[in-house]
Amino acid sequence: MSVNELISFVRETFNEPEAFIPLHDPRFIGNEKKYLNDCIDSNFVSSVGEYVGKFEKACADYTGAKYAVAAMNGTAALHIALMLSDVERDDEILTQPLTFIATANAIAYTGAHPVFIDVDKETMGLSPSALQTWLNENAEMRNANAYNKKTNRRLAAVVPMHTFGHPVKMNELMAVCEQWNIPCIEDAAESLGSYYHGQHTGILGKFGILSFNGNKIVTCGGGGMILTNDEALAKKAKHITTQAKVPHAWEFVHDHIGYNYRLTNISAALGCAQMESMPFFIEEKRKLAAKYKSFFENSEFTFFSEPADCQSNYWLNVILVKDLATRNEVLKTTNEKGVMTRPAWELMNRLPMFKECECAPIPNAEWLADRIVNIPSSVIVPGYRKNITGR
Ligand SMILES: *Cc1c(COP(=O)(O)O)cnc(C)c1O
């Protein structure tokens, strides 16, 4: 199959013979304008208003998390989840090198150091067996806490990321976390609508976080969510993301260093309307993935399918190509012809800020980084805002 056949197929599928086809743009097909007008008409556009609570409830109901606490974006949500897992300066956090920068940045905000562990080829997410191997070789228990024997730093958290919406092997991962008594915090920013063995991603660890950035499956313009089943932690999360203000009718007293990480009512209103479309979004995205899958069968490109016993949201569809040279050729030709494609993120351990961090052998992450190409994945709504590509 030539790259031109791929381009033709994408253009035909999106019914877009000429115009630019983005990788993933939002669809506003429900109550978005109604709820936004409601905010303006009621004057509640900022930090107070009913949509924040409604949006939290919608996310808790959808994911099955007992509690959901809104935040201004996914990065902020992850920062708070790490802090509330008692991550401290100079701890070490085990995560994957194949992820978006937000994962590593949130770790850095706490003053902790990321340690990069390989991913599995079947999930593109953190590998439980690679984690176990690294821990066996490098860690020891001291007073019920795992420590890095060499650096004497505490191993304070494990942060898997469900890459492009495909769930990590959570049962195996949680078993390793439990054995070493390390809390697991799921970066589920990309996996709203993805299920692992029937359970939504982001509710299996101590915390999970979601993102509602403009390119995610559901958007608030910008937004995030902290998921947890622990009531006390949820209360703390609400408190600390809202400047840690002690509730009072007029006094301004704060009892902790807090963050102005709250989500605005306007953003939450958009999120509420978008969540109502989730069943449709998931259905359409899975249909598109099935179409791609059959198109790429018996071709030189391998379509990346959901892992066993999982149901993925197929946030960004992935093809794996033969090698780095092919990848670069595919990226160049498609983008030049107005069909947006993208490589995986540069691996975290190769970036200037993180290149001194400890990094286990990562052959799978390196193999995948050379071969991943994301292809257009927006929800297809016939006739939707033709010729508008506001992103
Ligand atoms: C999108 C994303 C986030 C959060 O991003 P925000 O833009 O801050 O909402 C975090 N981690 C991953 C892996 C992401 O893709």
GROMACS .gro file of N, CA and C in nm, residues 62-63 162-168 170 186 188-204 210 217 278 282 285-286 306-307 309-316:
model
  132
   62TYR      N    1  -1.992   0.847   3.495
   62TYR     CA    2  -1.946   0.783   3.371
   62TYR      C    3  -1.834   0.682   3.398
   63THR      N    4  -1.739   0.720   3.485
   63THR     CA    5  -1.622   0.634   3.507
   63THR      C    6  -1.645   0.530   3.616
  162HIS      N    7  -0.225   0.552   2.995
  162HIS     CA    8  -0.298   0.468   2.899
  162HIS      C    9  -0.285   0.531   2.760
  163THR      N   10  -0.180   0.492   2.692
  163THR     CA   11  -0.135   0.562   2.570
  163THR      C   12  -0.237   0.559   2.457
  164PHE      N   13  -0.270   0.677   2.409
  164PHE     CA   14  -0.367   0.697   2.300
  164PHE      C   15  -0.502   0.629   2.330
  165GLY      N   16  -0.526   0.599   2.459
  165GLY     CA   17  -0.653   0.540   2.500
  165GLY      C   18  -0.648   0.389   2.523
  166HIS      N   19  -0.532   0.326   2.503
  166HIS     CA   20  -0.522   0.181   2.521
  166HIS      C   21  -0.478   0.147   2.664
  167PRO      N   22  -0.560   0.070   2.736
  167PRO     CA   23  -0.531   0.046   2.877
  167PRO      C   24  -0.402  -0.035   2.903
  168VAL      N   25  -0.332   0.009   3.005
  168VAL     CA   26  -0.215  -0.063   3.058
  168VAL      C   27  -0.263  -0.193   3.123
  170MET      N   28  -0.339  -0.345   3.396
  170MET     CA   29  -0.355  -0.293   3.533
  170MET      C   30  -0.349  -0.401   3.640
  186GLU      N   31  -0.298   0.675   3.805
  186GLU     CA   32  -0.315   0.654   3.661
  186GLU      C   33  -0.330   0.786   3.586
  188ALA      N   34  -0.486   0.895   3.313
  188ALA     CA   35  -0.590   0.851   3.220
  188ALA      C   36  -0.637   0.968   3.133
  189ALA      N   37  -0.547   1.064   3.113
  189ALA     CA   38  -0.581   1.185   3.036
  189ALA      C   39  -0.634   1.152   2.897
  190GLU      N   40  -0.585   1.042   2.840
  190GLU     CA   41  -0.620   1.009   2.702
  190GLU      C   42  -0.726   0.899   2.693
  191SER      N   43  -0.771   0.848   2.808
  191SER     CA   44  -0.848   0.724   2.804
  191SER      C   45  -0.988   0.734   2.864
  192LEU      N   46  -1.047   0.853   2.858
  192LEU     CA   47  -1.189   0.863   2.896
  192LEU      C   48  -1.269   0.777   2.798
  193GLY      N   49  -1.346   0.682   2.852
  193GLY     CA   50  -1.423   0.592   2.765
  193GLY      C   51  -1.350   0.462   2.734
  194SER      N   52  -1.235   0.438   2.798
  194SER     CA   53  -1.161   0.313   2.779
  194SER      C   54  -1.173   0.225   2.904
  195TYR      N   55  -1.191   0.096   2.880
  195TYR     CA   56  -1.217   0.003   2.990
  195TYR      C   57  -1.114  -0.108   2.992
  196TYR      N   58  -1.074  -0.142   3.113
  196TYR     CA   59  -0.983  -0.255   3.135
  196TYR      C   60  -1.061  -0.363   3.210
  197HIS      N   61  -1.076  -0.479   3.150
  197HIS     CA   62  -1.154  -0.588   3.211
  197HIS      C   63  -1.288  -0.536   3.264
  198GLY      N   64  -1.354  -0.451   3.186
  198GLY     CA   65  -1.486  -0.402   3.222
  198GLY      C   66  -1.487  -0.283   3.317
  199GLN      N   67  -1.371  -0.244   3.366
  199GLN     CA   68  -1.367  -0.127   3.457
  199GLN      C   69  -1.304  -0.008   3.387
  200HIS      N   70  -1.361   0.109   3.412
  200HIS     CA   71  -1.308   0.228   3.345
  200HIS      C   72  -1.165   0.256   3.392
  201THR      N   73  -1.082   0.302   3.300
  201THR     CA   74  -0.945   0.340   3.337
  201THR      C   75  -0.949   0.462   3.429
  202GLY      N   76  -0.851   0.470   3.518
  202GLY     CA   77  -0.841   0.585   3.607
  202GLY      C   78  -0.905   0.563   3.743
  203ILE      N   79  -0.970   0.446   3.763
  203ILE     CA   80  -1.033   0.422   3.894
  203ILE      C   81  -0.972   0.301   3.965
  204LEU      N   82  -0.863   0.249   3.907
  204LEU     CA   83  -0.806   0.126   3.964
  204LEU      C   84  -0.692   0.156   4.062
  210LEU      N   85  -0.801   1.283   3.452
  210LEU     CA   86  -0.850   1.298   3.315
  210LEU      C   87  -0.812   1.436   3.263
  217ILE      N   88  -1.090   1.357   2.380
  217ILE     CA   89  -1.216   1.304   2.328
  217ILE      C   90  -1.335   1.393   2.368
  278MET      N   91  -2.085   1.166   2.498
  278MET     CA   92  -1.984   1.059   2.508
  278MET      C   93  -2.028   0.927   2.446
  282ILE      N   94  -1.798   0.768   2.149
  282ILE     CA   95  -1.731   0.638   2.162
  282ILE      C   96  -1.775   0.544   2.049
  285LYS      N   97  -1.613   0.663   1.728
  285LYS     CA   98  -1.468   0.643   1.726
  285LYS      C   99  -1.435   0.496   1.709
  286ARG      N  100  -1.514   0.411   1.769
  286ARG     CA  101  -1.489   0.267   1.754
  286ARG      C  102  -1.524   0.220   1.612
  306GLU      N  103  -0.693  -0.261   2.015
  306GLU     CA  104  -0.704  -0.259   2.161
  306GLU      C  105  -0.647  -0.389   2.221
  307PRO      N  106  -0.582  -0.377   2.338
  307PRO     CA  107  -0.526  -0.496   2.403
  307PRO      C  108  -0.636  -0.595   2.444
  309ASP      N  109  -0.901  -0.819   2.632
  309ASP     CA  110  -0.991  -0.792   2.744
  309ASP      C  111  -1.007  -0.643   2.775
  310CYS      N  112  -0.977  -0.560   2.677
  310CYS     CA  113  -0.991  -0.416   2.697
  310CYS      C  114  -1.086  -0.360   2.591
  311GLN      N  115  -1.146  -0.248   2.624
  311GLN     CA  116  -1.223  -0.173   2.526
  311GLN      C  117  -1.165  -0.032   2.524
  312SER      N  118  -1.108   0.007   2.410
  312SER     CA  119  -1.038   0.136   2.401
  312SER      C  120  -1.129   0.242   2.340
  313ASN      N  121  -1.101   0.367   2.376
  313ASN     CA  122  -1.175   0.477   2.314
  313ASN      C  123  -1.118   0.513   2.177
  314TYR      N  124  -1.002   0.454   2.143
  314TYR     CA  125  -0.934   0.488   2.018
  314TYR      C  126  -0.924   0.639   2.001
  315TRP      N  127  -0.874   0.704   2.107
  315TRP     CA  128  -0.861   0.851   2.104
  315TRP      C  129  -0.783   0.894   1.979
  316LEU      N  130  -0.659   0.848   1.969
  316LEU     CA  131  -0.584   0.870   1.845
  316LEU      C  132  -0.550   0.734   1.787
   0.00000   0.00000   0.00000
